[in-house]
PDB file of C-alpha atoms in Angstrom:
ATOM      1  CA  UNK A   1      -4.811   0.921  18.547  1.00 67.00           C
ATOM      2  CA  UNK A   2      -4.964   4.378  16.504  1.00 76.00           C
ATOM      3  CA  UNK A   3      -3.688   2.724  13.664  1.00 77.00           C
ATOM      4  CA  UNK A   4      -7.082   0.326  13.891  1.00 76.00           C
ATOM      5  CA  UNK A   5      -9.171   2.970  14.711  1.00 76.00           C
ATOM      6  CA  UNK A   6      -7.985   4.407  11.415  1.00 75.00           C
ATOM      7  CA  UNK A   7      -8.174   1.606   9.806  1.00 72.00           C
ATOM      8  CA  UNK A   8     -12.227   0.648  10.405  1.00 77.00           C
ATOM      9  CA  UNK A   9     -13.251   4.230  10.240  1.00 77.00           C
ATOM     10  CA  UNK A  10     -10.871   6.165   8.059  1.00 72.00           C
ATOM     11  CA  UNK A  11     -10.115   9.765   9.010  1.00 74.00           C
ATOM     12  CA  UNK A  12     -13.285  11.531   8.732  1.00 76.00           C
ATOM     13  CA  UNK A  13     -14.572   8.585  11.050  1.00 80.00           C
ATOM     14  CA  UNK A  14     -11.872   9.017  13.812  1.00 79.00           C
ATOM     15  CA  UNK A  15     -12.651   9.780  17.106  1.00 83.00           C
ATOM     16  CA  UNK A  16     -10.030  12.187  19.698  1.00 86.00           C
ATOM     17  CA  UNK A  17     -11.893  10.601  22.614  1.00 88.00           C
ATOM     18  CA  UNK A  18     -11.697   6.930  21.059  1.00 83.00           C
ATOM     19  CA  UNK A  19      -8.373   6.987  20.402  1.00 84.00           C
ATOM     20  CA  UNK A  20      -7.517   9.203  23.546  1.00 85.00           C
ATOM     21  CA  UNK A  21      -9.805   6.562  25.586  1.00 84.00           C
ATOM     22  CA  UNK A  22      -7.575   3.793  23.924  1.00 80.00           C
ATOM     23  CA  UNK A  23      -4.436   5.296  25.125  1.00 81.00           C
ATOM     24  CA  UNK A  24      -5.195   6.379  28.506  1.00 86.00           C
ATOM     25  CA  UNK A  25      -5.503   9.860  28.167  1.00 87.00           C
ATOM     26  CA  UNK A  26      -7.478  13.004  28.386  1.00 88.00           C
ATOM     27  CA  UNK A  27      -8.681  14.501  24.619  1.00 88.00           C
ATOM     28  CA  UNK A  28      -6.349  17.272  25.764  1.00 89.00           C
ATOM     29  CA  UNK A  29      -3.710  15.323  27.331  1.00 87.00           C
ATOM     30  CA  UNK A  30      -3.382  13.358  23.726  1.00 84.00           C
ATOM     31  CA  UNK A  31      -3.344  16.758  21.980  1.00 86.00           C
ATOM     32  CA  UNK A  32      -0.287  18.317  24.208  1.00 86.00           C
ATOM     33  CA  UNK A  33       1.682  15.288  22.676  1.00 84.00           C
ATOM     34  CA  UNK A  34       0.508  14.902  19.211  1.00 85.00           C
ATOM     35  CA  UNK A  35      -0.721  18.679  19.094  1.00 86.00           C
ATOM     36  CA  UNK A  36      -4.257  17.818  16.101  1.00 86.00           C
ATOM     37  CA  UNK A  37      -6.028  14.916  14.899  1.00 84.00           C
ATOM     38  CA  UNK A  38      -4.001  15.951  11.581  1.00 84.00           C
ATOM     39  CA  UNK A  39      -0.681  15.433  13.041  1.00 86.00           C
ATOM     40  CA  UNK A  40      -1.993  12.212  14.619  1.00 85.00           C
ATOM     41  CA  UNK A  41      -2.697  10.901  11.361  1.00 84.00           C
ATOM     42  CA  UNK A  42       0.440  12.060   9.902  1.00 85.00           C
ATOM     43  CA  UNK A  43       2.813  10.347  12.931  1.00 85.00           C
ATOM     44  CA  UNK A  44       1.129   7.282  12.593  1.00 85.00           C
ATOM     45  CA  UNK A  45       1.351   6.875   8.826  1.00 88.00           C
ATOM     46  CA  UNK A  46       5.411   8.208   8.959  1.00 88.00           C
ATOM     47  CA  UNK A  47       5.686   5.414  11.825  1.00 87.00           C
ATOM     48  CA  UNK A  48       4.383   2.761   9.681  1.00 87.00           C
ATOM     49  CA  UNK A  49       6.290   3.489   6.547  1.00 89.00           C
ATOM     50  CA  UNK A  50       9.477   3.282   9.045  1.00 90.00           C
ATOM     51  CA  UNK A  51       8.192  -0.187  10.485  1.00 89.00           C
ATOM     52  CA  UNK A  52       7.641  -1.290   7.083  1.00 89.00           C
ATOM     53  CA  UNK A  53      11.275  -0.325   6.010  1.00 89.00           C
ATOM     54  CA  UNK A  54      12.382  -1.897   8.791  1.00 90.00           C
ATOM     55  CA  UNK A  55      10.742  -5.220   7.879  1.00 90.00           C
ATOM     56  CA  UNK A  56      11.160  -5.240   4.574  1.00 90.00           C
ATOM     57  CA  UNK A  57      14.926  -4.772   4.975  1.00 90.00           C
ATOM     58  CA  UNK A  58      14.856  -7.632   7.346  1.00 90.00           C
ATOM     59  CA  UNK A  59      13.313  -9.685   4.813  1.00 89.00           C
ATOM     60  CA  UNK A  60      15.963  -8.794   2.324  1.00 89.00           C
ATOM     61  CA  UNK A  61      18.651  -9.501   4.695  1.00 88.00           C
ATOM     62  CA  UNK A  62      20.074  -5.802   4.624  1.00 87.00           C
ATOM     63  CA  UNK A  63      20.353  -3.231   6.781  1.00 86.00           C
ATOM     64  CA  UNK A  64      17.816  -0.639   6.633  1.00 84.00           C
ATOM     65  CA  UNK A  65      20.247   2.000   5.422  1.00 80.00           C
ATOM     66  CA  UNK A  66      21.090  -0.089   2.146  1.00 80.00           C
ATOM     67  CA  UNK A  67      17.315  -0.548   1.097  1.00 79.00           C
ATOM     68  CA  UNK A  68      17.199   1.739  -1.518  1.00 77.00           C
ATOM     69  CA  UNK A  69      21.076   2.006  -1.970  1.00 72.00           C
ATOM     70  CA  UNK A  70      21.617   2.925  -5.685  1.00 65.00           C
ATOM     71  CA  UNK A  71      24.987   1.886  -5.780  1.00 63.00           C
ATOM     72  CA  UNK A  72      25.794  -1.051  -5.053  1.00 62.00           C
ATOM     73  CA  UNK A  73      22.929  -1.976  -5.854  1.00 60.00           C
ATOM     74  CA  UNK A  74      21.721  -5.039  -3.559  1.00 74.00           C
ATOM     75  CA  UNK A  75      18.007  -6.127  -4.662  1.00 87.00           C
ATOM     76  CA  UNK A  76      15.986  -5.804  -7.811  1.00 90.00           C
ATOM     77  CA  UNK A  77      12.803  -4.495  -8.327  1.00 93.00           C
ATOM     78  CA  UNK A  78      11.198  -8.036  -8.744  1.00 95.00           C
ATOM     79  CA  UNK A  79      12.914  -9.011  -4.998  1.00 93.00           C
ATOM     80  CA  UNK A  80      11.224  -6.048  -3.027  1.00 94.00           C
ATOM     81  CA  UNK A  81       8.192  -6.514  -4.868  1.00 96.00           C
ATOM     82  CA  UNK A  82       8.118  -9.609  -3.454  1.00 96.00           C
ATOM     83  CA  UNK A  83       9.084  -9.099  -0.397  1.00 95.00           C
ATOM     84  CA  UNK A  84       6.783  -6.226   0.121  1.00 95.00           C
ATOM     85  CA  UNK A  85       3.682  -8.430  -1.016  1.00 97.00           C
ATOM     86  CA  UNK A  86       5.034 -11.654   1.738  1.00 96.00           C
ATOM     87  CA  UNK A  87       4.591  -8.850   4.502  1.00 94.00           C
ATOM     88  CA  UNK A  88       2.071  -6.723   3.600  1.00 95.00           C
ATOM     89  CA  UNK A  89      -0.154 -10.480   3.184  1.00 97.00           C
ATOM     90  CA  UNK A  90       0.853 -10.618   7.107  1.00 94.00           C
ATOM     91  CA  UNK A  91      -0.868  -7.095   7.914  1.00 92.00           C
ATOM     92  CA  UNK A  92      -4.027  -6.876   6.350  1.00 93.00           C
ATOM     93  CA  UNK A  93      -5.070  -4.060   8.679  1.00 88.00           C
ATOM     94  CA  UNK A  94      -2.202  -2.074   7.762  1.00 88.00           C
ATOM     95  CA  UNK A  95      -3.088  -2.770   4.426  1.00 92.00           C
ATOM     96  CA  UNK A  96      -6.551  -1.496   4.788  1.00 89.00           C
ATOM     97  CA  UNK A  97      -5.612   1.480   6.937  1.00 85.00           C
ATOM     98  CA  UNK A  98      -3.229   2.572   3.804  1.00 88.00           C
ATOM     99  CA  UNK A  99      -6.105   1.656   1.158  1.00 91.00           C
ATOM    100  CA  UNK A 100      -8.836   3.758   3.150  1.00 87.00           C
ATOM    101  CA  UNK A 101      -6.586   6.606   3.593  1.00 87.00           C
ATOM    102  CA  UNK A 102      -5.056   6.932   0.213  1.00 91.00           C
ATOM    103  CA  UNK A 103      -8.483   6.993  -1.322  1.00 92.00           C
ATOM    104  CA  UNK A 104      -9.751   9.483   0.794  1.00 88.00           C
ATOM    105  CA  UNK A 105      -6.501  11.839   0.173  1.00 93.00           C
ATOM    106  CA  UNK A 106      -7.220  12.272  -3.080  1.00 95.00           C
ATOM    107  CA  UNK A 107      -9.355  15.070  -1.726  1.00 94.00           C
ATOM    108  CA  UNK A 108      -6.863  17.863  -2.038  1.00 94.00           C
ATOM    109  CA  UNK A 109      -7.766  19.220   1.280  1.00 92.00           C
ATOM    110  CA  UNK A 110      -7.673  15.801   3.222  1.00 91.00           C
ATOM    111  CA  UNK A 111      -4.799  16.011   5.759  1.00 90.00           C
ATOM    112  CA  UNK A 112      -2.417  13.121   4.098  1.00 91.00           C
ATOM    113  CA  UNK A 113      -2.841  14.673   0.541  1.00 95.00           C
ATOM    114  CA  UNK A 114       0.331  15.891   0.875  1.00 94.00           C
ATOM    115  CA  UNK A 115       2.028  12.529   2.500  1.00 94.00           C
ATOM    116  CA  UNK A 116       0.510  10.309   0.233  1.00 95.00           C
ATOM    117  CA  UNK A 117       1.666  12.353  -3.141  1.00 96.00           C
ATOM    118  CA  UNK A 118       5.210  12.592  -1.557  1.00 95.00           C
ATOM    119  CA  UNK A 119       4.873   8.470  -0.820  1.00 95.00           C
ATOM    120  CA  UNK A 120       3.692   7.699  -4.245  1.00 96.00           C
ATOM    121  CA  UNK A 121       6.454   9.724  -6.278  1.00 97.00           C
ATOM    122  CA  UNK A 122       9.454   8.355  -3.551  1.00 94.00           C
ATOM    123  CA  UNK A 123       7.742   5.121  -4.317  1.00 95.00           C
ATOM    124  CA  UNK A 124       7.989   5.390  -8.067  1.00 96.00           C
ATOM    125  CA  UNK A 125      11.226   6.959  -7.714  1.00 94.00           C
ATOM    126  CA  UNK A 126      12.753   3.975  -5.855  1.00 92.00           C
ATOM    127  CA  UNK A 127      11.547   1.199  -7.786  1.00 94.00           C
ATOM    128  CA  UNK A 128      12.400   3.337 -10.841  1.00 94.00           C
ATOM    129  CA  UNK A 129      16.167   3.422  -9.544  1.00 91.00           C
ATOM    130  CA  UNK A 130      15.877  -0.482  -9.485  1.00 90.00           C
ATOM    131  CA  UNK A 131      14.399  -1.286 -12.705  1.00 91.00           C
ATOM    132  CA  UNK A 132      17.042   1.329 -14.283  1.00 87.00           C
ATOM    133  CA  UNK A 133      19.282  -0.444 -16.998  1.00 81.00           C
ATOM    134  CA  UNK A 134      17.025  -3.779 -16.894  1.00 82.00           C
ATOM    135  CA  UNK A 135      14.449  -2.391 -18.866  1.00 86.00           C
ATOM    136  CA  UNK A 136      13.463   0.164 -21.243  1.00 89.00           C
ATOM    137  CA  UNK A 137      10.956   3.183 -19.256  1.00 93.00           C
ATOM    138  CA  UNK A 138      11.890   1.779 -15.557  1.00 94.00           C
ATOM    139  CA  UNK A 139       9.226   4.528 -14.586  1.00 96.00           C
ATOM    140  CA  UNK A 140       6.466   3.397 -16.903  1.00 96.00           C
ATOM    141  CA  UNK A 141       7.345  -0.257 -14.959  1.00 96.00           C
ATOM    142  CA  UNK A 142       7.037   1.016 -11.493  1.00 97.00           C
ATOM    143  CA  UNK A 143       3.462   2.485 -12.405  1.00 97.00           C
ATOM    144  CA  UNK A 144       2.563  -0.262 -13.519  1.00 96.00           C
ATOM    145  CA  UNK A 145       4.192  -2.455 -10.751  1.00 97.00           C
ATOM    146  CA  UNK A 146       2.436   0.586  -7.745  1.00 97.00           C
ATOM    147  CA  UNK A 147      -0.755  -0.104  -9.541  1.00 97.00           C
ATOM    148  CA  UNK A 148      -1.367  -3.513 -10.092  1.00 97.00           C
ATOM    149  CA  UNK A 149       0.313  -4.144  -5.878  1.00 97.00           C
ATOM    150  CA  UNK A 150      -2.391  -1.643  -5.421  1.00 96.00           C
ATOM    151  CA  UNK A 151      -5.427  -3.409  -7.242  1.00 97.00           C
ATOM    152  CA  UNK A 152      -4.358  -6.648  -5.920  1.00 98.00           C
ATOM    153  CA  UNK A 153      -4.907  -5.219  -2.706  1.00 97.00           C
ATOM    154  CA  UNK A 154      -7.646  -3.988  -2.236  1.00 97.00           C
ATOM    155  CA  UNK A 155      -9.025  -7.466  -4.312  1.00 97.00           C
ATOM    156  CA  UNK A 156      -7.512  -9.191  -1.687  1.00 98.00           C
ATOM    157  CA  UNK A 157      -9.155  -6.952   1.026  1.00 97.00           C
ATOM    158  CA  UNK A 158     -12.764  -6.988  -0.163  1.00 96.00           C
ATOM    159  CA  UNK A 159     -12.259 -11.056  -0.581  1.00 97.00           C
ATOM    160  CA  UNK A 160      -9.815 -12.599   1.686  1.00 96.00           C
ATOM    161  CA  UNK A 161     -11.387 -15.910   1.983  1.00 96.00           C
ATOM    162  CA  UNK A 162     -10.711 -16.502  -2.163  1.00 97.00           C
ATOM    163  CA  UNK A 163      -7.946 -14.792  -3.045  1.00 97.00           C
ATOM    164  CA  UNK A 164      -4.741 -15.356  -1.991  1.00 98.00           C
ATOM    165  CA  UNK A 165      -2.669 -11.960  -2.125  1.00 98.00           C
ATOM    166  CA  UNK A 166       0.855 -14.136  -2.779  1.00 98.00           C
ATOM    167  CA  UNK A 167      -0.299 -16.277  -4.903  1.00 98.00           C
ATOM    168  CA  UNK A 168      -2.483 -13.752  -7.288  1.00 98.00           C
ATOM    169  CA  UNK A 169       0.820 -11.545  -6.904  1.00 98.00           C
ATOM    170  CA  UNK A 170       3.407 -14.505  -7.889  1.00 97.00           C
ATOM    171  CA  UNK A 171       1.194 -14.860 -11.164  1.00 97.00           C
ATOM    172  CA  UNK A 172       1.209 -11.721 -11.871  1.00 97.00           C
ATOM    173  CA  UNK A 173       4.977 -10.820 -11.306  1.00 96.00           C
ATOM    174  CA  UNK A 174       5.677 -13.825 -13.754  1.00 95.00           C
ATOM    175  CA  UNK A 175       4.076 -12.212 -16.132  1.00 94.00           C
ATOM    176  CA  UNK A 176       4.786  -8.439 -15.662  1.00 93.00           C
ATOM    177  CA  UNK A 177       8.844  -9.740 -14.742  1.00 92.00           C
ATOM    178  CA  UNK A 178       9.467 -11.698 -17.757  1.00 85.00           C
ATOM    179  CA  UNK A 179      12.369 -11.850 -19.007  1.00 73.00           C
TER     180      UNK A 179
END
């Protein structure tokens, strides 16, 4: 419900008594558990990056603990990209919560500033570590591979009803992944 919430209205839009109405609680009952609206927003974004490992794993057919295993090394970059754009097609509101709040961290005093510049550069990191002896400037791939995911996206978001976000992403992997 929060992570709706979020989603529609993005963080400046959130409401304490919405979301505390959604769960059943006082505005200062909700606050004795989560303590602020930042650390709200925080929880439920660390929550959904561990769902999404979860998944994504799952998908892969590892175990969550070998996801990002450098050695040995179980899935390329090309696999998890994949993977990654199969589930997030099967979230869109996820999707949308992510896209609303990155944008609006890039305000240096938004709340998730800091989570989302740690998420990008673990991001870029990790898919760095896969590309890593397949090509030449693995980091310069997983920009690119970050930011076209990410313009796909929010494509995908604006116009769900014409483009398909596995199918534009298939075409575009055969390109960017060629051999």
């Amino acid at each position: 419900m929060t992570t709706r919430l979020i989603a529609e209205r993005g963080f400046w839009g959130l409401s304490m008594q919405d979301v505390a109405d959604g769960c059943g609680l006082t505005v200062p009952g909700m606050l004795h558990h989560v303590g602020s609206k930042d650390s709200l927003l925080v929880a439920v974004l660390e929550y959904r990056d561990e769902e999404d490992a979860r998944s994504l794993a799952e998908k892969l057919g590892l175990p969550v603990h070998q996801l990002w295993a450098e050695e040995p090394r179980r899935v390329t970059l090309p696999e998890v990209c994949s993977a990654l754009v199969r589930r997030n097609a099967e979230q869109p509101e996820i999707v949308r919560l992510f896209a609303v709040l990155e944008a609006e961290s890039l305000a240096p005093g938004h709340p998730a500033h800091g989570y989302f510049k740690a998420r990008q550069r673990r991001t870029l990191d990790q898919f760095a570590a896969l590309a890593e002896g397949d090509v030449p400037g693995p980091r310069e791939l997983a920009i690119q591979v970050v930011a076209l995911m990410d313009g796909l996206q929010i494509q995908w978001l604006r116009e769900p009803e014409t483009i398909d976000l596995v199918t534009a992403w298939d075409a575009a992997a055969a390109r960017l992944f060629r051999p």
